[in-house]
mmCIF file of C-alpha atoms and ligand atoms in Angstrom:
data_model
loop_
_atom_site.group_PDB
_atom_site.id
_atom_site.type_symbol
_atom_site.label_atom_id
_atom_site.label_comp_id
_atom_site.label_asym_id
_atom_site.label_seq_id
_atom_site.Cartn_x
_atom_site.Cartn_y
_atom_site.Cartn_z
ATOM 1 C CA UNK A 895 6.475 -31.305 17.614
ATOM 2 C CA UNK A 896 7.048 -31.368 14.213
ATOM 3 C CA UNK A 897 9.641 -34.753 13.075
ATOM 4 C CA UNK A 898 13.266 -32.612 12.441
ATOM 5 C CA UNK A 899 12.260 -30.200 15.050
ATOM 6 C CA UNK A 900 11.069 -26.290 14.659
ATOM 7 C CA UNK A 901 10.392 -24.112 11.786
ATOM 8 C CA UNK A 902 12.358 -20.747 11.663
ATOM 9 C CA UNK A 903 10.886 -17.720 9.492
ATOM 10 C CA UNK A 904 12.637 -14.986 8.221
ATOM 11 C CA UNK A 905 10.928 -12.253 6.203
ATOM 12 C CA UNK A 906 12.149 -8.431 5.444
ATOM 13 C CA UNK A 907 12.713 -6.426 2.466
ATOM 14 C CA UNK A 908 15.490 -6.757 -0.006
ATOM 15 C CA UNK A 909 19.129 -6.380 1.251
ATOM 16 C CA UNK A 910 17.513 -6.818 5.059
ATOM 17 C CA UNK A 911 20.420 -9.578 5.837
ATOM 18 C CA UNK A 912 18.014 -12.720 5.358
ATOM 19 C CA UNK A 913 20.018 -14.898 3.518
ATOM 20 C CA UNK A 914 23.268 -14.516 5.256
ATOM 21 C CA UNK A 915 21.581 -14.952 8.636
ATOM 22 C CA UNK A 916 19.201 -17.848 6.901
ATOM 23 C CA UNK A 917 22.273 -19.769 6.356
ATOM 24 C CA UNK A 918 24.406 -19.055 8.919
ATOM 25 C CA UNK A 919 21.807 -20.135 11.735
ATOM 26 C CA UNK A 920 20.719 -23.287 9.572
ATOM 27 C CA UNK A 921 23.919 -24.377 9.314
ATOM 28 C CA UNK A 922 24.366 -23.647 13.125
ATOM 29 C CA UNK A 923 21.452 -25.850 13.911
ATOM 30 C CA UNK A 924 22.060 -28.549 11.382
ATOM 31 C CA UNK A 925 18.867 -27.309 9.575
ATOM 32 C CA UNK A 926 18.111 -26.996 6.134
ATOM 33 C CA UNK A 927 17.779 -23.596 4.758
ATOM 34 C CA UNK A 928 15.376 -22.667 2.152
ATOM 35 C CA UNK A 929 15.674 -19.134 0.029
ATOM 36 C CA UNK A 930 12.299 -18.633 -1.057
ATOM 37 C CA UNK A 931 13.392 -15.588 -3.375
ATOM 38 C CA UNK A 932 15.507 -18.041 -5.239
ATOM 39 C CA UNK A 933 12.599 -19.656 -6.361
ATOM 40 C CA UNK A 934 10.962 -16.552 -7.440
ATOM 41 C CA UNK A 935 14.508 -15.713 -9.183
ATOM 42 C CA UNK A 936 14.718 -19.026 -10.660
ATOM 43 C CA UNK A 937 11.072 -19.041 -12.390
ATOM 44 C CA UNK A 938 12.195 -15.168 -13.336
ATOM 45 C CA UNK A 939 14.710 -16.649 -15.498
ATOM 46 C CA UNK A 940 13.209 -19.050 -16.654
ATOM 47 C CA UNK A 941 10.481 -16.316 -18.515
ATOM 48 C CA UNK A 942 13.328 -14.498 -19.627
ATOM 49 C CA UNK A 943 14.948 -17.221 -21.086
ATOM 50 C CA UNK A 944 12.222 -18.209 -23.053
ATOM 51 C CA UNK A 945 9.744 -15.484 -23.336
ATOM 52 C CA UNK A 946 11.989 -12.219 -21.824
ATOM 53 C CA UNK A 947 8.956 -10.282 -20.798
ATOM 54 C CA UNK A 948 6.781 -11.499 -18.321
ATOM 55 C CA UNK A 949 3.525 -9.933 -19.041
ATOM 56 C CA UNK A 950 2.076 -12.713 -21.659
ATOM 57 C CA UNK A 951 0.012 -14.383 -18.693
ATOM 58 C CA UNK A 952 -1.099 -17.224 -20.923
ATOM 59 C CA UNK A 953 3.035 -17.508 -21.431
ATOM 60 C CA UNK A 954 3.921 -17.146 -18.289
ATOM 61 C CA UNK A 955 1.192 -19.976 -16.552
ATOM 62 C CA UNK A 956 2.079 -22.442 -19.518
ATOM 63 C CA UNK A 957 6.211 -21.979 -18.538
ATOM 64 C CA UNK A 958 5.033 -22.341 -14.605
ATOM 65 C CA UNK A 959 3.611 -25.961 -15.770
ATOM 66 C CA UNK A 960 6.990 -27.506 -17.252
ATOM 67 C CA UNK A 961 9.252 -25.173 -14.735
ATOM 68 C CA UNK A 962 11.543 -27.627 -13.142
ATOM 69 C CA UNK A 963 13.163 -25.728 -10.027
ATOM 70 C CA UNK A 964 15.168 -27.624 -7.412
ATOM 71 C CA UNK A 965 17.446 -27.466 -4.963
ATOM 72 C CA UNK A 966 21.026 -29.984 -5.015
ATOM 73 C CA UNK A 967 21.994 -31.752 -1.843
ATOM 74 C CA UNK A 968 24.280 -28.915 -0.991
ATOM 75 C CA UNK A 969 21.695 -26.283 -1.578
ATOM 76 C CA UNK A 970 22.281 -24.803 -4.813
ATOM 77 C CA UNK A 971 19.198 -23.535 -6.509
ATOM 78 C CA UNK A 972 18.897 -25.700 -10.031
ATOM 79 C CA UNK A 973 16.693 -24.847 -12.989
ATOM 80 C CA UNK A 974 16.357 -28.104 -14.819
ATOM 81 C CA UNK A 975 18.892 -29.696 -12.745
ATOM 82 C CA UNK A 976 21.367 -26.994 -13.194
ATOM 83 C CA UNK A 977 23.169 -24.861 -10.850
ATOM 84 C CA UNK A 978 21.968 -21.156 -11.783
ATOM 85 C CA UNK A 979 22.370 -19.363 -8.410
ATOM 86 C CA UNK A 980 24.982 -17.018 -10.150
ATOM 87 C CA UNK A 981 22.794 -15.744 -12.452
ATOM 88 C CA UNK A 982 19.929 -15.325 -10.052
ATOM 89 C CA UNK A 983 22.463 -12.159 -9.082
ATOM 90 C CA UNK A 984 21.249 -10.322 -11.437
ATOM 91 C CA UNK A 985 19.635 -6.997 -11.052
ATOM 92 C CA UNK A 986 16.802 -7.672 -13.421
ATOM 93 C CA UNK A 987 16.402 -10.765 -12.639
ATOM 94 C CA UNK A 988 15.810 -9.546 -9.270
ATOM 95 C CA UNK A 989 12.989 -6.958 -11.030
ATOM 96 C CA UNK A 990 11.480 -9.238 -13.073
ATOM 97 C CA UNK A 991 10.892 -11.614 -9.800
ATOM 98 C CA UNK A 992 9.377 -9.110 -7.633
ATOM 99 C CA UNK A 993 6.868 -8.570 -10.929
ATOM 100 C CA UNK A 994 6.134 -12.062 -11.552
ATOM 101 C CA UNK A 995 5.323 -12.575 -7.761
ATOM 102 C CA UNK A 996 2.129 -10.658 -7.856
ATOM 103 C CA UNK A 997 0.797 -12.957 -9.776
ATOM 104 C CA UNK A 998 -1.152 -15.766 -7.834
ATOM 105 C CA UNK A 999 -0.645 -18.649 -9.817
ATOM 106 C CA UNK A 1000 2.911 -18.295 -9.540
ATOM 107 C CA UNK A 1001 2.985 -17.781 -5.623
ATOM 108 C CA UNK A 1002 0.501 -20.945 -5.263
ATOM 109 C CA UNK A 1003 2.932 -23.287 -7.206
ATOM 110 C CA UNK A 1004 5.968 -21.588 -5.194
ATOM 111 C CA UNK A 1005 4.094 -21.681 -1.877
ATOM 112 C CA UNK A 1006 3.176 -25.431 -2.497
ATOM 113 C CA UNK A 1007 6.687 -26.797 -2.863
ATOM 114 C CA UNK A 1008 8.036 -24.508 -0.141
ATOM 115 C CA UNK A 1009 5.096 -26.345 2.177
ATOM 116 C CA UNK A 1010 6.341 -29.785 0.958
ATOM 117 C CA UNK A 1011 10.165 -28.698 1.552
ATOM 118 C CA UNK A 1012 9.728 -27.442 5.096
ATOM 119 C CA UNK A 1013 6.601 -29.263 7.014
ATOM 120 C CA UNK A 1014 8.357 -31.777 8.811
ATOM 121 C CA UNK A 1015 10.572 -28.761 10.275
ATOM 122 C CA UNK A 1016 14.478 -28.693 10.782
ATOM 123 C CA UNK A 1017 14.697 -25.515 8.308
ATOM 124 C CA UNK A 1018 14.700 -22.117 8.204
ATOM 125 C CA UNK A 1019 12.925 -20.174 5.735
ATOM 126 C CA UNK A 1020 13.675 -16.983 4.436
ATOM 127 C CA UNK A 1021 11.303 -14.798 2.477
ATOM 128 C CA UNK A 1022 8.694 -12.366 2.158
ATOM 129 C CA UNK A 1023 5.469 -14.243 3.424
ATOM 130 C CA UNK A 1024 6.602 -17.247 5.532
ATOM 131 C CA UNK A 1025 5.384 -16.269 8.875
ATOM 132 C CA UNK A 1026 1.756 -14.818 7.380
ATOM 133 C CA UNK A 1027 1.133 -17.245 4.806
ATOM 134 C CA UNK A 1028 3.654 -20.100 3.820
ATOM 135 C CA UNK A 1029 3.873 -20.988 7.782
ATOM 136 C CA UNK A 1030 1.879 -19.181 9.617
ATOM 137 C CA UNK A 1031 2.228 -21.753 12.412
ATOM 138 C CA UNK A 1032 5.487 -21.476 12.444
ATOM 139 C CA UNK A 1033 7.515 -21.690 15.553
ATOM 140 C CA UNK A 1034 10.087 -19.147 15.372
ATOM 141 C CA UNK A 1035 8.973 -15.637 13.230
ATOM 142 C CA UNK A 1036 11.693 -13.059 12.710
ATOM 143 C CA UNK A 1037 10.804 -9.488 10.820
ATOM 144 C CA UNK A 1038 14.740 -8.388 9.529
ATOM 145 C CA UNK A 1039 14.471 -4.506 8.933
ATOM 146 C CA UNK A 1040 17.166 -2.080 8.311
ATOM 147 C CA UNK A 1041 18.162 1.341 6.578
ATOM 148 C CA UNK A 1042 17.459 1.810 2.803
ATOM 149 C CA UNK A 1043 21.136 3.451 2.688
ATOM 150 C CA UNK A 1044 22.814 0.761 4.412
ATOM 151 C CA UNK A 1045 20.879 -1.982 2.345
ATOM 152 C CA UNK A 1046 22.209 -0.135 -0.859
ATOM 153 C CA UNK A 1047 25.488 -0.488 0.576
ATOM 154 C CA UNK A 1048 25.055 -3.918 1.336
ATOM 155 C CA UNK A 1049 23.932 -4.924 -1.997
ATOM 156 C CA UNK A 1050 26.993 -2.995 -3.762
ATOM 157 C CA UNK A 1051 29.345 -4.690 -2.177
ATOM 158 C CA UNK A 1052 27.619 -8.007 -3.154
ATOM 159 C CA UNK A 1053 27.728 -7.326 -6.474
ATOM 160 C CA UNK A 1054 31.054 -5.922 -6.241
ATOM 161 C CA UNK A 1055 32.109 -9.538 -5.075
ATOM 162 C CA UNK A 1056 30.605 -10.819 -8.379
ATOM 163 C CA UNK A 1057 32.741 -8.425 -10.773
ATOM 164 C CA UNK A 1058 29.809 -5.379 -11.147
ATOM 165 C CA UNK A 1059 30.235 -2.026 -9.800
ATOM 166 C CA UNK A 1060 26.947 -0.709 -9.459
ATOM 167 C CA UNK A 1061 26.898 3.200 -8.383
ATOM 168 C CA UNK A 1062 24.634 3.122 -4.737
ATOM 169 C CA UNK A 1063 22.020 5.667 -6.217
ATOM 170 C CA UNK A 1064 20.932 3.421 -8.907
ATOM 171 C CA UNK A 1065 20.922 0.323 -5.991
ATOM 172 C CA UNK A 1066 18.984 2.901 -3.254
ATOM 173 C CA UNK A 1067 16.143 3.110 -6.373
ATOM 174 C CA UNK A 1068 15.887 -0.706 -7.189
ATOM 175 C CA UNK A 1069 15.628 -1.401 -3.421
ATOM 176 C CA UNK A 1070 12.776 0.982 -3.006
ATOM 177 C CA UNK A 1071 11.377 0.398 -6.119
ATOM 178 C CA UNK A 1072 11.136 -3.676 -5.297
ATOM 179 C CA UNK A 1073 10.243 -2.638 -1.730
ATOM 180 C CA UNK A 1074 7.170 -1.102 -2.858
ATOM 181 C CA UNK A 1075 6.010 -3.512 -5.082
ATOM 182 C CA UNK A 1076 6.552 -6.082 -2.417
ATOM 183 C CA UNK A 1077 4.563 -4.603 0.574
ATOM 184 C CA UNK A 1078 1.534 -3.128 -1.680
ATOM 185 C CA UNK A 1079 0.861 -5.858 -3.769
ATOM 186 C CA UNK A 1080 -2.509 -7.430 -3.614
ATOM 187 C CA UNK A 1081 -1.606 -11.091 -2.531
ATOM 188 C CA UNK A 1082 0.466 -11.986 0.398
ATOM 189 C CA UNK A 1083 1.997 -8.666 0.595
ATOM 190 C CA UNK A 1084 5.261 -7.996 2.436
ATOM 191 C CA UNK A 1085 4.551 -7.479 6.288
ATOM 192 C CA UNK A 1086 5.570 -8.142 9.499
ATOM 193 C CA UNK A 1087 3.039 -11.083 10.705
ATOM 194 C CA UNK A 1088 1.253 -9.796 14.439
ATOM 195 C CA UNK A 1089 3.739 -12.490 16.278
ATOM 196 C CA UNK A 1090 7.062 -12.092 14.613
ATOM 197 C CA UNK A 1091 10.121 -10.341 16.279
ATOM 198 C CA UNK A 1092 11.342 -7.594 14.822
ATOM 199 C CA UNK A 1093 15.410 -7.608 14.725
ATOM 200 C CA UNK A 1094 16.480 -4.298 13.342
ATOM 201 C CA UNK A 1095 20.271 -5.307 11.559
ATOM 202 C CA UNK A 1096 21.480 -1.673 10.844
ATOM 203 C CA UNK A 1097 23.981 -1.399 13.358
ATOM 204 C CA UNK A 1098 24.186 -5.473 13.889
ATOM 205 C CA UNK A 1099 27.031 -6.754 12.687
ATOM 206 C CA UNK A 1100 26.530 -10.604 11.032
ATOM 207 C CA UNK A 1101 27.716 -12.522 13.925
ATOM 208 C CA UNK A 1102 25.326 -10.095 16.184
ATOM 209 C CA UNK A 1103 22.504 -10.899 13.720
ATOM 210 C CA UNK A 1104 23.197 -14.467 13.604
ATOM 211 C CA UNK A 1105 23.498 -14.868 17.500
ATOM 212 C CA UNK A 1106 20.050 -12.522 18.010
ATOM 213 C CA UNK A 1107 18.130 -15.374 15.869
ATOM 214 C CA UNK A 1108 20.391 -18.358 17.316
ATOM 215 C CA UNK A 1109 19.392 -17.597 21.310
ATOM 216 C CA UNK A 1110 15.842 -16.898 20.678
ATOM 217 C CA UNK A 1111 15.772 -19.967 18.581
ATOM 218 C CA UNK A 1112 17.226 -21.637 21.484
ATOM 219 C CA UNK A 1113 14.752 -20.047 23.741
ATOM 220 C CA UNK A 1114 11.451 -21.661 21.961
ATOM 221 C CA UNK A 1115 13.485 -25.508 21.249
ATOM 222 C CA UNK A 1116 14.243 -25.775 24.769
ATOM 223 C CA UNK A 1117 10.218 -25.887 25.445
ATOM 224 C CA UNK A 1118 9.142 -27.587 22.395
HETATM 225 O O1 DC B 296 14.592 -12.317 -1.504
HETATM 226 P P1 DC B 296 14.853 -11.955 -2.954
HETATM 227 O O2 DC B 296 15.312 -10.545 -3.133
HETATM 228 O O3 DC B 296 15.768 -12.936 -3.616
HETATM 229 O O4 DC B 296 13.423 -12.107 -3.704
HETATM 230 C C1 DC B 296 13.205 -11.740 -5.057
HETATM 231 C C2 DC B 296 11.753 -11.319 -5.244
HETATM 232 O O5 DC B 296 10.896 -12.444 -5.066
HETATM 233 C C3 DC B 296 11.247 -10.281 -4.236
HETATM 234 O O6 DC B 296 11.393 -8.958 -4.730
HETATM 235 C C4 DC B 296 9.797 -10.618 -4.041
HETATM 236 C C5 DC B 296 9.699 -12.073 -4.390
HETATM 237 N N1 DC B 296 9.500 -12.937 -3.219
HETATM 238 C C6 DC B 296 8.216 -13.106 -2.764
HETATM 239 O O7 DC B 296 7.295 -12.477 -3.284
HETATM 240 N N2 DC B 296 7.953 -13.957 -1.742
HETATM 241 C C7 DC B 296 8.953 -14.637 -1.154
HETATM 242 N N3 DC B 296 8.664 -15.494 -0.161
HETATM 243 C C8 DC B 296 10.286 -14.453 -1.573
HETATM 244 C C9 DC B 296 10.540 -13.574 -2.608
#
């Protein structure tokens, strides 16, 4: 038994519902919640702020070394001690993550401070490669799937909160596009690891999704 109790992992593709459940279950169990994409967002802007293209390596591994990304008490992702999770919104932000996380240096210095973050337990991580390679030994492993068309719709009306209309053809593209980079990349590709549970959240409804990952949760602390 680990000293705050279990570890939850949530991995899927973009727009699968894994932050919204994430947070909604962590908060449910008093756990923290960690959104490993946010890191991956964060360093994103970080190159864009001071480089704006990515592919310099020798750039992007000397930025890696003085990237300062954090997380405040209430769980706002910081860059240098400063909320950014607004601009992490953005959609090539998003792009320019997905690209910078094939590269291995970056995922080791990621996957290290997500280790650190989460090994005494008490959290839930959501990602792309908790349950096969951040935490393999994790005690909970949940696979979110759903639709491409209702994912698109999903993230539109995200973004729509935030002041962007974004038409959903454009959205259906940059999901698949991401998608694809993220499950055939050569380093801890997306995939469902052999002893996750596959929730499907197309016709879930949040509280449905939230309640799915809250009982079997339940299930595995009341024999731990
Ligand atoms: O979950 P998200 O959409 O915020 O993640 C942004 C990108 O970061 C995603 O396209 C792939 C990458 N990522 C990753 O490679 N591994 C993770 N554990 C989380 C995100």
């Amino acid at each position: 038994m680990r000293k705050n109790g279990i570890i939850i992992a949530i991995d899927g593709p973009t727009a699968s519902g894994k932050s919204t459940t994430a947070k909604r279950v962590a908060e449910r169990l008093g756990f923290l919640h960690l959104n490993t994409g946010a890191m991956y967002r964060a360093f994103a802007l970080l190159v864009r702020r001071r480089d704006h293209r990515g592919h310099d390596l020798e750039r992007v591994h000397k930025l890696l070394e003085e990237a300062d990304i954090s997380f405040s008490p209430t769980g706002n992702i910081q860059l240098d001690g400063i909320n950014v999770s607004r601009e992490l919104q953005e959609p090539d932000i998003a792009l320019l993550a997905s690209e910078l996380s094939t590269n291995p240096e970056v995922r080791a210095k990621l996957v290290e401070k997500q280790r650190e973050i989460g090994k005494n337990g008490g959290v839930v991580l959501e990602g792309r490669d908790i349950g096969t390679v951040v935490f393999p030994d994790a005690e909970l492993k949940i696979f979110l799937v759903a639709d491409p068309a209702i994912r698109a719709e999903r993230r539109q009306l995200e973004m729509e909160k935030l002041g962007t209309h974004i038409p959903l053809e454009e959205l259906r593209q940059q999901l698949e596009e991401r998608d694809k980079r993220d499950r055939e990349r050569a380093i801890s590709p997306l995939r469902k690891a052999a002893d996750a549970i596959e929730v499907d959240t197309t016709n879930l409804t949040i509280d449905g999704q939230v309640e799915r990952v809250l009982e079997l949760a339940k299930q595995i602390m009341a024999v731990t």
